[in-house]
mmCIF file of C-alpha atoms in Angstrom:
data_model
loop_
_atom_site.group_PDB
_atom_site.id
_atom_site.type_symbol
_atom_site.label_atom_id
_atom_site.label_comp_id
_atom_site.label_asym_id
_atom_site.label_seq_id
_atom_site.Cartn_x
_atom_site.Cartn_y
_atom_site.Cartn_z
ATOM 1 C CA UNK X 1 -47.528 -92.951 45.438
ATOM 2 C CA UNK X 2 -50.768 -92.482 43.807
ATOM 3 C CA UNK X 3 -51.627 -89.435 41.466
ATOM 4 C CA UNK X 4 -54.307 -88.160 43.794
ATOM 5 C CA UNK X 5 -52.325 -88.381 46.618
ATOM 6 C CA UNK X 6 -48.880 -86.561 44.968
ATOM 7 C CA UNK X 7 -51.338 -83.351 44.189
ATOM 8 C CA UNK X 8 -53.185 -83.364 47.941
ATOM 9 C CA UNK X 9 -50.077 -83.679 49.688
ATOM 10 C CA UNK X 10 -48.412 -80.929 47.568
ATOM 11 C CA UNK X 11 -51.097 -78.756 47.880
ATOM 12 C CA UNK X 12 -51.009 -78.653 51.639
ATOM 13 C CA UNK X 13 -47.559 -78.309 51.384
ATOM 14 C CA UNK X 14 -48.008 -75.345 48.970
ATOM 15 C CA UNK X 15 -50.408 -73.984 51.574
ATOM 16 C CA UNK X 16 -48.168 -74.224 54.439
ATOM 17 C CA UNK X 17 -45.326 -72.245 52.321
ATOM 18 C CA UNK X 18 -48.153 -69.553 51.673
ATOM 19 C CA UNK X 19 -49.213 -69.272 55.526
ATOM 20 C CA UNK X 20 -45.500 -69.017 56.365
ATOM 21 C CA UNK X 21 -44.600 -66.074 53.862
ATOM 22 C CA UNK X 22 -47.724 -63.982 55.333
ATOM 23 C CA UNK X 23 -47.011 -64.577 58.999
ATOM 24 C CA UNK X 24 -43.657 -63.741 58.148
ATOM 25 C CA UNK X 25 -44.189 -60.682 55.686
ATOM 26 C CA UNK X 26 -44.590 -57.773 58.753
ATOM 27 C CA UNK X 27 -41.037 -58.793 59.921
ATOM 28 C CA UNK X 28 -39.925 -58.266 55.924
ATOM 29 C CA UNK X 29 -41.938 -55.217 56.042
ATOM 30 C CA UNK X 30 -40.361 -53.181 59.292
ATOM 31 C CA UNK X 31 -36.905 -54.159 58.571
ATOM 32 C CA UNK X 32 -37.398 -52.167 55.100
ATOM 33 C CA UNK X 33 -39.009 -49.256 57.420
ATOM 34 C CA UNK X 34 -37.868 -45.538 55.672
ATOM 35 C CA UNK X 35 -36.781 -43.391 58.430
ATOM 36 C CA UNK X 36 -37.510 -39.847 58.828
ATOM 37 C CA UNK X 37 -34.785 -37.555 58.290
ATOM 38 C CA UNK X 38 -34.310 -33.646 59.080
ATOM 39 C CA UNK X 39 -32.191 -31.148 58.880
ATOM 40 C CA UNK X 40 -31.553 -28.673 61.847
ATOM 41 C CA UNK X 41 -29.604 -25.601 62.366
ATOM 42 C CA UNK X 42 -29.088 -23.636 65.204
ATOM 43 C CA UNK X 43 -28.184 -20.291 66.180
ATOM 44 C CA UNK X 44 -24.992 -21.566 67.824
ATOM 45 C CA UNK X 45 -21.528 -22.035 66.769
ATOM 46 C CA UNK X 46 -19.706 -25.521 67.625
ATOM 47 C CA UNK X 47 -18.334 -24.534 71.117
ATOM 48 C CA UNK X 48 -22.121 -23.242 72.403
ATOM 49 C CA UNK X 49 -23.853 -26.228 70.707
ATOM 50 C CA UNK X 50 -22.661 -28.753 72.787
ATOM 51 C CA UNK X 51 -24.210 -27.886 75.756
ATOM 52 C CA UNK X 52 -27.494 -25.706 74.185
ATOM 53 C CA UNK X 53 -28.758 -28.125 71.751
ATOM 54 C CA UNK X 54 -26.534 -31.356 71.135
ATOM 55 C CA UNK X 55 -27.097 -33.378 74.158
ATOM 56 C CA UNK X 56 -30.985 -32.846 72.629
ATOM 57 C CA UNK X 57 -30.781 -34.244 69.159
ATOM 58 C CA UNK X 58 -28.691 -37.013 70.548
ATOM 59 C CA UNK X 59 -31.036 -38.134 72.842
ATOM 60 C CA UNK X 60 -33.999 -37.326 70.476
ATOM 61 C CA UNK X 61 -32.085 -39.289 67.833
ATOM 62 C CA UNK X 62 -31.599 -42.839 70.500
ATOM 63 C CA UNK X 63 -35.231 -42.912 71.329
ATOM 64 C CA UNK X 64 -36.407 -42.869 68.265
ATOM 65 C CA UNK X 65 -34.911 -46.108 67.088
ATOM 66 C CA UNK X 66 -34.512 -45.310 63.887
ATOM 67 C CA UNK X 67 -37.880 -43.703 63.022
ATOM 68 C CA UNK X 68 -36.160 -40.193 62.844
ATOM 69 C CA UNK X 69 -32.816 -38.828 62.381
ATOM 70 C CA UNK X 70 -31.967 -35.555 62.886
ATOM 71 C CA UNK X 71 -28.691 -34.227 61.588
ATOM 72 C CA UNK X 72 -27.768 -31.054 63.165
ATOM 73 C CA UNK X 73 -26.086 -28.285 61.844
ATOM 74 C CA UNK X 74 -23.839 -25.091 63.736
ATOM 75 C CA UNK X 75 -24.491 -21.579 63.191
ATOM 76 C CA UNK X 76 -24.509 -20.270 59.124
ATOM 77 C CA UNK X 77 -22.886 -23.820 58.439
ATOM 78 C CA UNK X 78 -25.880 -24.483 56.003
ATOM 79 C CA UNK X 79 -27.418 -21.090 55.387
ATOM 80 C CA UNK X 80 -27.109 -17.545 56.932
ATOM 81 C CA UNK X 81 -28.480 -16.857 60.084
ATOM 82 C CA UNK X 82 -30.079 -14.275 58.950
ATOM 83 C CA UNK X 83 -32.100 -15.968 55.863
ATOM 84 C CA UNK X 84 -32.635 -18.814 58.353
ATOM 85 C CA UNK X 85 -36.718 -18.109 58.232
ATOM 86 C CA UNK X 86 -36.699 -18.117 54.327
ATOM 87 C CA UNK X 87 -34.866 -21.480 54.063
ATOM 88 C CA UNK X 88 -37.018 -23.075 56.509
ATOM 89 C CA UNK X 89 -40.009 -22.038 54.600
ATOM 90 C CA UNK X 90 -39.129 -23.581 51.134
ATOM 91 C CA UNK X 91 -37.949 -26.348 53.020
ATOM 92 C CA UNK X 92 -34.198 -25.834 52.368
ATOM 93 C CA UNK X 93 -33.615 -26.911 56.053
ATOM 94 C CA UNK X 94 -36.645 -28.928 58.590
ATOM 95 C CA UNK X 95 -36.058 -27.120 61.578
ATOM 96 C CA UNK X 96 -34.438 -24.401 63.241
ATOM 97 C CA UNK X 97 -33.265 -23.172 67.030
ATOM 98 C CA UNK X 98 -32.651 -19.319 67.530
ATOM 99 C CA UNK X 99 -34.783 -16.476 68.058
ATOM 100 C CA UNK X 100 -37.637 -14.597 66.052
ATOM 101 C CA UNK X 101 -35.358 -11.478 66.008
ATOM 102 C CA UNK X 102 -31.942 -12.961 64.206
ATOM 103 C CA UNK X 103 -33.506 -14.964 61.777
ATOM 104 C CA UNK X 104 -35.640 -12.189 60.430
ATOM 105 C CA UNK X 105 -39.124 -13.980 60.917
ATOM 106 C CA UNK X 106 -41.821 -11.858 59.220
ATOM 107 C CA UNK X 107 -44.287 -11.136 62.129
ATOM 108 C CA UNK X 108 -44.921 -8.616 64.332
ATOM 109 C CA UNK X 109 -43.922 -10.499 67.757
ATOM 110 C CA UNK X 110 -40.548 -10.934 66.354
ATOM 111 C CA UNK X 111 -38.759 -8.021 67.578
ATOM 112 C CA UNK X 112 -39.724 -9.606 70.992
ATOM 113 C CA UNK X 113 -37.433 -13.232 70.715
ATOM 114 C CA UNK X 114 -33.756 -12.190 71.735
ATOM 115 C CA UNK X 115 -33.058 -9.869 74.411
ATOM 116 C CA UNK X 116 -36.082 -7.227 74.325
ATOM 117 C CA UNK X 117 -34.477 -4.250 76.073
ATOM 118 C CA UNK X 118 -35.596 -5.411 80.242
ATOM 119 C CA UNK X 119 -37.909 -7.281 79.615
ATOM 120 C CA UNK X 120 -36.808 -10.105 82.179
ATOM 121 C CA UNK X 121 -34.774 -10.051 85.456
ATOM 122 C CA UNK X 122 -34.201 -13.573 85.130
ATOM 123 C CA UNK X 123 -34.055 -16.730 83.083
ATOM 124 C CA UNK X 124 -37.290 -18.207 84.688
ATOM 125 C CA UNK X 125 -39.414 -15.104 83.766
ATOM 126 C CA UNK X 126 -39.190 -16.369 80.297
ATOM 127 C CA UNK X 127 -41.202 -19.882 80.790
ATOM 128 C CA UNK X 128 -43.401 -18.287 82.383
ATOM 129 C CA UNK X 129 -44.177 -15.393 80.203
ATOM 130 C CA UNK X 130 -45.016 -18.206 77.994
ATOM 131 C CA UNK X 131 -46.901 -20.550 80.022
ATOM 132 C CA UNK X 132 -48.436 -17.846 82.545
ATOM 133 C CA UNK X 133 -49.388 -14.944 81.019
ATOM 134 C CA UNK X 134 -50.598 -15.814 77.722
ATOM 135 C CA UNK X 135 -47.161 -15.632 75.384
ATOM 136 C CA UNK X 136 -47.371 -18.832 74.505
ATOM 137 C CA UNK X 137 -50.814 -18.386 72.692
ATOM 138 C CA UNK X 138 -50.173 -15.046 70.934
ATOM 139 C CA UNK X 139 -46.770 -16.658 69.420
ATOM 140 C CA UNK X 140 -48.854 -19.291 68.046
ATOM 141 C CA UNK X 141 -51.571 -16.661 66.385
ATOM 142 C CA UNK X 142 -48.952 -15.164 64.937
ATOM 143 C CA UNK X 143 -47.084 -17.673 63.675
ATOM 144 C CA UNK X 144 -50.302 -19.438 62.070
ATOM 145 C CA UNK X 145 -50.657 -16.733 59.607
ATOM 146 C CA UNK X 146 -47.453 -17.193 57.982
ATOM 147 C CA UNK X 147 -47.180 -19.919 55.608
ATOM 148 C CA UNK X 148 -45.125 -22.967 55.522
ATOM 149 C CA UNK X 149 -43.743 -22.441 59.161
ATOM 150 C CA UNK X 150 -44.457 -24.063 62.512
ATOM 151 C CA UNK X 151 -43.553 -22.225 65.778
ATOM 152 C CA UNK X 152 -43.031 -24.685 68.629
ATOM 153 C CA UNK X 153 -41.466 -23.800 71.700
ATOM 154 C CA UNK X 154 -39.616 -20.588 73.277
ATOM 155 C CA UNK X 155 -37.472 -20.963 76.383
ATOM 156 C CA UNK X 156 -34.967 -19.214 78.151
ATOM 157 C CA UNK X 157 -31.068 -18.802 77.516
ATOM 158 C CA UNK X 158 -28.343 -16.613 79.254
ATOM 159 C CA UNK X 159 -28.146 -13.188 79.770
ATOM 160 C CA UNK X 160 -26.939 -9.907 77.675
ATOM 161 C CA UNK X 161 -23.751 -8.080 79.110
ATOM 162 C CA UNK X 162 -21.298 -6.252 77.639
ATOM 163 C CA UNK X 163 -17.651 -8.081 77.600
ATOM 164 C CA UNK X 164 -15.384 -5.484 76.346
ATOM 165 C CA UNK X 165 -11.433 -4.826 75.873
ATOM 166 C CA UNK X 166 -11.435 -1.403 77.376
ATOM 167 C CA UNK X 167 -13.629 -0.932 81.157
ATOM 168 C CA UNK X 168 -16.867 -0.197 81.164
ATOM 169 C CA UNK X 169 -17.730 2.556 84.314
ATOM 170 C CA UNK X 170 -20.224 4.576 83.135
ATOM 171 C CA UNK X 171 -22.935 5.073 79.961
ATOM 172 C CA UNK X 172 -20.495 7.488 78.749
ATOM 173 C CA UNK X 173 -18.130 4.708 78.330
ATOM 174 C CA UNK X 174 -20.243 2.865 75.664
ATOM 175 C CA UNK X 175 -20.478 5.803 73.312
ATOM 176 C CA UNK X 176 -18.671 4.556 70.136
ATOM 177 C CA UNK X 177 -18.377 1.360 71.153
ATOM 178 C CA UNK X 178 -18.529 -0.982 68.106
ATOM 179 C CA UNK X 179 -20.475 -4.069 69.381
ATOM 180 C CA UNK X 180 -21.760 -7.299 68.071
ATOM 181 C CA UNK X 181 -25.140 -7.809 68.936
ATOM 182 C CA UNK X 182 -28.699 -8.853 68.103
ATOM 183 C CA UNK X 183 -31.008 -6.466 65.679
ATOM 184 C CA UNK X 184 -33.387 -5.189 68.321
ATOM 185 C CA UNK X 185 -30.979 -4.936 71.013
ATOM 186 C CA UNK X 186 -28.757 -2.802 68.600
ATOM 187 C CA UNK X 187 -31.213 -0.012 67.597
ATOM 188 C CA UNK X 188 -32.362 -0.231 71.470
ATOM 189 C CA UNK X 189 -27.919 0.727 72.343
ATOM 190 C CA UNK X 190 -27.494 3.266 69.362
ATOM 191 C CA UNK X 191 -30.019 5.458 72.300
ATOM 192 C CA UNK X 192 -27.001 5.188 74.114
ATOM 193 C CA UNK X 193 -23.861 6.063 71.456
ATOM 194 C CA UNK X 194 -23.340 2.237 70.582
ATOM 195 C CA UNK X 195 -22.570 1.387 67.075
ATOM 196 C CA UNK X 196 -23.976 -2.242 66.543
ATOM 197 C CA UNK X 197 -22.057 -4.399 64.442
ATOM 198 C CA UNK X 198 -23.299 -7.486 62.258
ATOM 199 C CA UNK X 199 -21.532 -10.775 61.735
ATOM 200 C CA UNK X 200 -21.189 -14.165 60.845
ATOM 201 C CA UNK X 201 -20.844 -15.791 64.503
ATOM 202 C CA UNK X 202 -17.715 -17.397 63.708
ATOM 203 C CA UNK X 203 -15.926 -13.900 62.651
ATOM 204 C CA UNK X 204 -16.763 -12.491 66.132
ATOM 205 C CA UNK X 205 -13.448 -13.770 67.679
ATOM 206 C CA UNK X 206 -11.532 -12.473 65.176
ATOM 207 C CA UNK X 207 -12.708 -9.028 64.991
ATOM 208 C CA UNK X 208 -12.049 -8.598 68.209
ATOM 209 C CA UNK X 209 -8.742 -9.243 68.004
ATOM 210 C CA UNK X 210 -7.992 -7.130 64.884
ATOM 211 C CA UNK X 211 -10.055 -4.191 66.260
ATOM 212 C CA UNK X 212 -13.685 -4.367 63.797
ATOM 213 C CA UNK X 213 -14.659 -5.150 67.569
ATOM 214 C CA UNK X 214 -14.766 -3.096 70.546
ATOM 215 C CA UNK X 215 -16.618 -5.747 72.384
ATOM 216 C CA UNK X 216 -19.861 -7.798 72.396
ATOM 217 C CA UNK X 217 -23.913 -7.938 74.020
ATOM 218 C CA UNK X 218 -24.183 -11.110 73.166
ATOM 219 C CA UNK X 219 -24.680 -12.856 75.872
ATOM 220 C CA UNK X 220 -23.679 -13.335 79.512
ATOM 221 C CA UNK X 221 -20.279 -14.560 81.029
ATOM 222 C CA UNK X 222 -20.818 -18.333 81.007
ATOM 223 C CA UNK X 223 -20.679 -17.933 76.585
ATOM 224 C CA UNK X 224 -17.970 -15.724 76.898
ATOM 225 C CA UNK X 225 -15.935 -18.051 78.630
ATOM 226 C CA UNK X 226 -17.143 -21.425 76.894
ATOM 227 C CA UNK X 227 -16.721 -19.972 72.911
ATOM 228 C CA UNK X 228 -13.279 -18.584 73.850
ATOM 229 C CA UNK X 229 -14.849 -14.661 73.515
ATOM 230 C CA UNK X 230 -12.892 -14.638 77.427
ATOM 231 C CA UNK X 231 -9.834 -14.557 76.061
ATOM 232 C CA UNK X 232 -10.212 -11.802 73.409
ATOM 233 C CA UNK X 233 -11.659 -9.317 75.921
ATOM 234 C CA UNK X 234 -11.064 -7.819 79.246
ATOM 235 C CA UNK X 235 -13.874 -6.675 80.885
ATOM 236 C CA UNK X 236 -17.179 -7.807 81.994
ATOM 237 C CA UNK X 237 -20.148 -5.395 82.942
ATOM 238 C CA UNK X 238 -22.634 -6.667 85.369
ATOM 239 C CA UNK X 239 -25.559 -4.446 84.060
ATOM 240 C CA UNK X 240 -27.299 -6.603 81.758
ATOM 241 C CA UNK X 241 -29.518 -5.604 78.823
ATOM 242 C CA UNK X 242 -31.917 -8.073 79.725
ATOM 243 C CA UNK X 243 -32.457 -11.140 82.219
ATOM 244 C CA UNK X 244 -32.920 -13.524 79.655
ATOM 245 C CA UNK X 245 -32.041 -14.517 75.858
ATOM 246 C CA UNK X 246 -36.130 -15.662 74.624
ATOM 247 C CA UNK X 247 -35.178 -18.338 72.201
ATOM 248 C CA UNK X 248 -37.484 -20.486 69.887
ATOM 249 C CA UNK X 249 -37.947 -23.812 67.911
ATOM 250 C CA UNK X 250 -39.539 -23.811 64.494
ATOM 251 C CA UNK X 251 -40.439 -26.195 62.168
ATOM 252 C CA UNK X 252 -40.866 -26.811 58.284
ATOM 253 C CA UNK X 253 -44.888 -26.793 58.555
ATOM 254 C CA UNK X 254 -45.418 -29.650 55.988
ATOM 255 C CA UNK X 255 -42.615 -31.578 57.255
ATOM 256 C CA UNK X 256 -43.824 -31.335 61.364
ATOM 257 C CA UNK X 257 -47.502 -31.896 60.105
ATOM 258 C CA UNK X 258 -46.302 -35.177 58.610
ATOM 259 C CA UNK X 259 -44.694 -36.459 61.398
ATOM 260 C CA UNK X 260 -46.603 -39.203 63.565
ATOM 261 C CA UNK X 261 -47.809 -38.399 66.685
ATOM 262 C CA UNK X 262 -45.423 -40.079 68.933
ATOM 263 C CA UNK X 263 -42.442 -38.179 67.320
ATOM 264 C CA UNK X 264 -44.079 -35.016 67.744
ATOM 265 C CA UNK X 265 -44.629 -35.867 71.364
ATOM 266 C CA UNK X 266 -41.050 -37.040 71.629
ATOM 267 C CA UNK X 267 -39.435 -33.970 69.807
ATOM 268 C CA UNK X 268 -41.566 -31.688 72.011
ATOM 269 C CA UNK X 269 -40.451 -33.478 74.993
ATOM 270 C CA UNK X 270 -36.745 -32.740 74.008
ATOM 271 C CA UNK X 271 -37.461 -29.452 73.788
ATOM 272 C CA UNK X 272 -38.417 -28.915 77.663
ATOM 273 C CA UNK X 273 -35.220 -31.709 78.306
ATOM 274 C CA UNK X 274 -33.604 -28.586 76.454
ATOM 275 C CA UNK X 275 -35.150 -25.608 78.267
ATOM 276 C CA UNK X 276 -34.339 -27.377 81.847
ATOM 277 C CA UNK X 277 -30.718 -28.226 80.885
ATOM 278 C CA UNK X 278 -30.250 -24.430 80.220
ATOM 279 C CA UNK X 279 -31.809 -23.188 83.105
ATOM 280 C CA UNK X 280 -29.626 -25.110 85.546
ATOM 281 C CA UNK X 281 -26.597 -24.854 82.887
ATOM 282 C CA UNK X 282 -26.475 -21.138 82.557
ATOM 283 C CA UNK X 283 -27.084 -20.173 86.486
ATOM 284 C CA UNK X 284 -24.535 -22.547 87.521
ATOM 285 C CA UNK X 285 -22.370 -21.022 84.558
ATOM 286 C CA UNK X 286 -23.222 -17.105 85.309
ATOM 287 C CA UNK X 287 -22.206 -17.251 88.882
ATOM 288 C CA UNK X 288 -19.342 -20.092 88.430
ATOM 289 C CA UNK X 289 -17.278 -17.893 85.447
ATOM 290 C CA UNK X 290 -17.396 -14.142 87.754
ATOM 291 C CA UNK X 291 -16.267 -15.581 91.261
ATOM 292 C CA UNK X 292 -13.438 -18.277 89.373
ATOM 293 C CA UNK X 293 -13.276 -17.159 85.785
ATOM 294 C CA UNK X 294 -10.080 -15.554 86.094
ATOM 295 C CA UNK X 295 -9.813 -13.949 82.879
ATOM 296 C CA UNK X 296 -12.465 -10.820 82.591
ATOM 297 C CA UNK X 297 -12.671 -8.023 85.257
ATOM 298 C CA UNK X 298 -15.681 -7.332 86.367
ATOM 299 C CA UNK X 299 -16.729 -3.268 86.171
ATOM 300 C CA UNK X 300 -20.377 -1.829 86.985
ATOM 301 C CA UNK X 301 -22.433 0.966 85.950
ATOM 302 C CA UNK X 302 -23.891 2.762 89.429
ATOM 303 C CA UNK X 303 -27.507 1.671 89.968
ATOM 304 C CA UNK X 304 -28.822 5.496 89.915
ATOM 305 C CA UNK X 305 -26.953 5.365 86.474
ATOM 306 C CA UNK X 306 -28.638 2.749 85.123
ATOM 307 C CA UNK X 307 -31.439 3.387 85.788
ATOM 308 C CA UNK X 308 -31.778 5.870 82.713
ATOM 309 C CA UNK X 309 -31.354 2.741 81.001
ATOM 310 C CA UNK X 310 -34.376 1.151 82.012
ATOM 311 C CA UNK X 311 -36.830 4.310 82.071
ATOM 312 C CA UNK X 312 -35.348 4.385 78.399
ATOM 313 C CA UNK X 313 -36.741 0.846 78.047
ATOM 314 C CA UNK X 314 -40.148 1.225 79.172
ATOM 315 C CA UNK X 315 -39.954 4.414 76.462
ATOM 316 C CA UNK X 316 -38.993 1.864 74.090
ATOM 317 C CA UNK X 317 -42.309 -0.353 75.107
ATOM 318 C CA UNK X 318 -43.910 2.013 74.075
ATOM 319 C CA UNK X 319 -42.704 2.810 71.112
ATOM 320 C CA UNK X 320 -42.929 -0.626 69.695
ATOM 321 C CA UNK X 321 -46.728 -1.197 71.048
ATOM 322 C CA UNK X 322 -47.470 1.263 68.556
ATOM 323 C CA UNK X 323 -46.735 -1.318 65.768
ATOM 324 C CA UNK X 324 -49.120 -3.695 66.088
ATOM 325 C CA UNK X 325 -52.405 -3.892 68.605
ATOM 326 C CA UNK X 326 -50.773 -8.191 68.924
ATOM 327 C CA UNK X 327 -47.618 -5.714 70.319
ATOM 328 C CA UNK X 328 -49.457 -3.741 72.137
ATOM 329 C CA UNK X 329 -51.061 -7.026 73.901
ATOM 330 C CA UNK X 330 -47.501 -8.188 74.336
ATOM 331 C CA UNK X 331 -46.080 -5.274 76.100
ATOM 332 C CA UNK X 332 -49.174 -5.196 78.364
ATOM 333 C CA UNK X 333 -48.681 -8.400 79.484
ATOM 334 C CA UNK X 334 -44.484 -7.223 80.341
ATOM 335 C CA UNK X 335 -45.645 -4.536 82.492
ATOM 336 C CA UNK X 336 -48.828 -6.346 84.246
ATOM 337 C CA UNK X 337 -45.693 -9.239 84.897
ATOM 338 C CA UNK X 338 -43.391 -6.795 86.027
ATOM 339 C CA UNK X 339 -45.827 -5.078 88.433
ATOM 340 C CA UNK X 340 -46.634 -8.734 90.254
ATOM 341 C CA UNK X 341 -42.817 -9.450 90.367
ATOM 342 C CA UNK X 342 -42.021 -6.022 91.970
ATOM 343 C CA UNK X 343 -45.582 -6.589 94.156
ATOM 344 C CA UNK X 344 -43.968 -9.457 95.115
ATOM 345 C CA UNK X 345 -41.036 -8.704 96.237
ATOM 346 C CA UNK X 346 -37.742 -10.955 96.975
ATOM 347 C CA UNK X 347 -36.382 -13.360 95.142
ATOM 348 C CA UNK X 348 -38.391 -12.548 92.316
ATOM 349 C CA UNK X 349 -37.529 -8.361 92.766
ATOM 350 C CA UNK X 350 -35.650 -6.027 94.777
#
C-alpha cells in the first residue's frame, strides 16, 4: 500500500472511532447519573408508619428510577421530635411528616397543626380547610418568612380520644388524669384537671404499663389498636377532642428548591396518594376497631356534658386570635366553616 493511501484510510478510520465515542458518550453519561438522596422522618413510630407514610416513599422511591431516593426514618430515630424543625433547617434531615405543633415550628399558625381543641367534626373538614377556605395560602405566608424551610402539604389523620385504664363517664373523671398528648391539646385539657404528659413515642407503651400513664389523647381507636396502645388500656371514650389530626409535610428549603421539576411534581403527587390512603384507612379503621375490636370498652361523656367542652373551645378561639391578627384570620375562617357545616345540616352536622 502506498504512503498516501496508509494515512487517508487511517484517518477515516480515526474519524469513524471519533463519531462513535460521541454518539455513544450520552449513554456513558446517564449510566454515571448521581441520584438524589434525602432523608425523612416522620412523626410515627414503626407500627403507624406502615400504613401513614411507607407505602408513600416506596412508591415515590419506584417511580423515580433512580433519580431520588428517599430513606425514611420512624419517630425520634434520627432526632427528637421535638427539635424536628431545627434539624430540618440546618439541613440535619431533608424532610419531615408531623404537625406544626409537635415539632415546635416557630410561627404563629403552629399551635393550629395537631388537634386544635374542635376545630373539625371530621377528617374531610381538614382538606378542605386547606383547599376551600383559604388555609392553604396563609400556611404558606407564614411559612415563607422563616428561613431555610419549605411547607408543602397538610392533610388529615385520625381522631383524638381518650383510651384510658380506668372508665371514663364524666369530666370529673379526667381530673388527674396523667395523659400523653400533643402541646396545644395539653394546655387546652389542664381547663379540665388533666395533667399532660411528654414523651418519646416509643416510651408511651411502657408507661402505661408501669403507671407514668393514666392513659393517652393521642389519637383515635384505629392507632390504639394498630401500635399495640389496645392492649395496655381499657377504655375508649367516644367524645373526641377534635375530628381530625391536621398534619403537614416540610421540606429542607435549599434542598426542595434544587430539586427538578418533575420530582417536585412527583413528591407532591405522593403526598395527596398519602392524604387519600388515610382518609379511607382511618374511617374504615375508626368504625372497624369499636364494633370488632374486642379489647377496649367503649364509655361516653353525656352530650349536655360535653358540651362545656366545646363552649370552652370556642373560649379558647378566642384566646389564641389574640396572638396574632394571621390567628385571628385563622380562627375566623373555623367559625365562618363551622357556621356553613351546621347551615348545612346532615352529613356534614347534626
Amino acid at each position: 500500500m502506498k504512503r498516501r493511501e496508509f494515512l487517508t484510510k487511517a484517518g477515516i478510520a480515526s474519524a469513524c472511532a471519533v463519531a462513535g465515542a460521541t454518539v455513544n458518550a450520552p449513554f456513558v453519561h446517564a449510566s454515571q447519573k448521581s441520584t438524589i438522596k434525602w432523608r425523612l422522618q416522620t412523626y410515627a413510630g414503626p407500627a403507624l408508619a406502615e400504613h401513614v407514610i411507607k407505602p408513600q416513599i416506596e412508591a415515590f422511591n419506584k417511580i423515580a428510577n433512580g433519580d431520588m431516593v428517599i430513606e425514611l426514618y420512624n419517630a425520634d430515630q434520627l432526632v427528637p421530635t421535638g427539635e424536628l424543625f431545627r434539624a430540618m433547617q440546618r439541613g440535619t434531615i431533608d424532610a419531615v411528616q408531623s404537625d406544626d405543633d409537635s415539632i415546635a415550628a416557630p410561627v404563629d399558625v403552629a399551635i393550629f397543626g395537631a388537634y386544635f381543641p374542635c376545630a373539625s367534626r371530621y377528617s374531610l373538614d381538614v382538606p378542605t380547610l386547606f383547599n376551600h377556605y383559604g388555609l392553604k395560602e396563609i400556611w404558606e405566608e407564614a411559612y415563607s418568612e422563616i428561613k431555610g424551610v419549605t411547607w408543602l402539604s397538610a392533610g388529615a389523620w385520625d381522631p383524638c380520644n381518650f383510651a384510658t385504664k380506668e372508665p371514663i363517664n364524666s369530666l370529673a373523671d379526667l381530673k388527674g388524669k396523667r395523659v400523653f398528648t400533643f402541646p396545644t391539646g395539653g394546655r387546652f385539657l389542664k381547663r379540665f384537671g388533666v395533667v399532660p404528659v411528654t414523651l418519646p413515642w416509643e416510651d408511651v407503651e411502657v408507661a402505661l404499663q408501669t403507671g407514668e400513664l393514666d392513659g393517652i389523647a393521642w389519637s383515635g381507636i384505629t392507632e390504639d389498636y394498630t401500635v399495640g396502645w389496645a392492649d395496655v388500656t381499657k377504655y375508649y371514650l367516644t367524645n373526641n377532642i377534635s375530628g381530625a389530626w391536621a398534619g403537614s409535610y416540610f421540606a429542607n428549603s435549599d434542598k426542595w428548591d434544587a430539586l427538578p421539576e418533575h420530582l417536585k411534581t412527583l413528591f407532591r403527587m405522593s403526598m395527596d396518594s398519602s392524604h387519600y390512603h388515610r382518609l379511607y384507612w382511618y374511617w374504615w379503621g375508626e368504625a372497624h376497631y369499636r364494633v370488632t375490636g374486642g379489647k377496649l370498652k367503649l364509655t361516653t361523656i353525656p352530650e349536655s356534658e360535653w358540651q362545656t367542652v366545646e363552649n370552652e373551645a370556642i373560649k379558647y378561639w378566642d384566646e389564641i386570635a389574640l396572638k396574632s391578627p394571621r390567628c385571628a384570620k385563622v380562627v375566623k375562617i373555623l367559625k365562618e366553616y363551622n357556621e356553613v357545616m351546621k347551615k348545612a345540616g346532615n352529613p356534614y352536622r347534626s
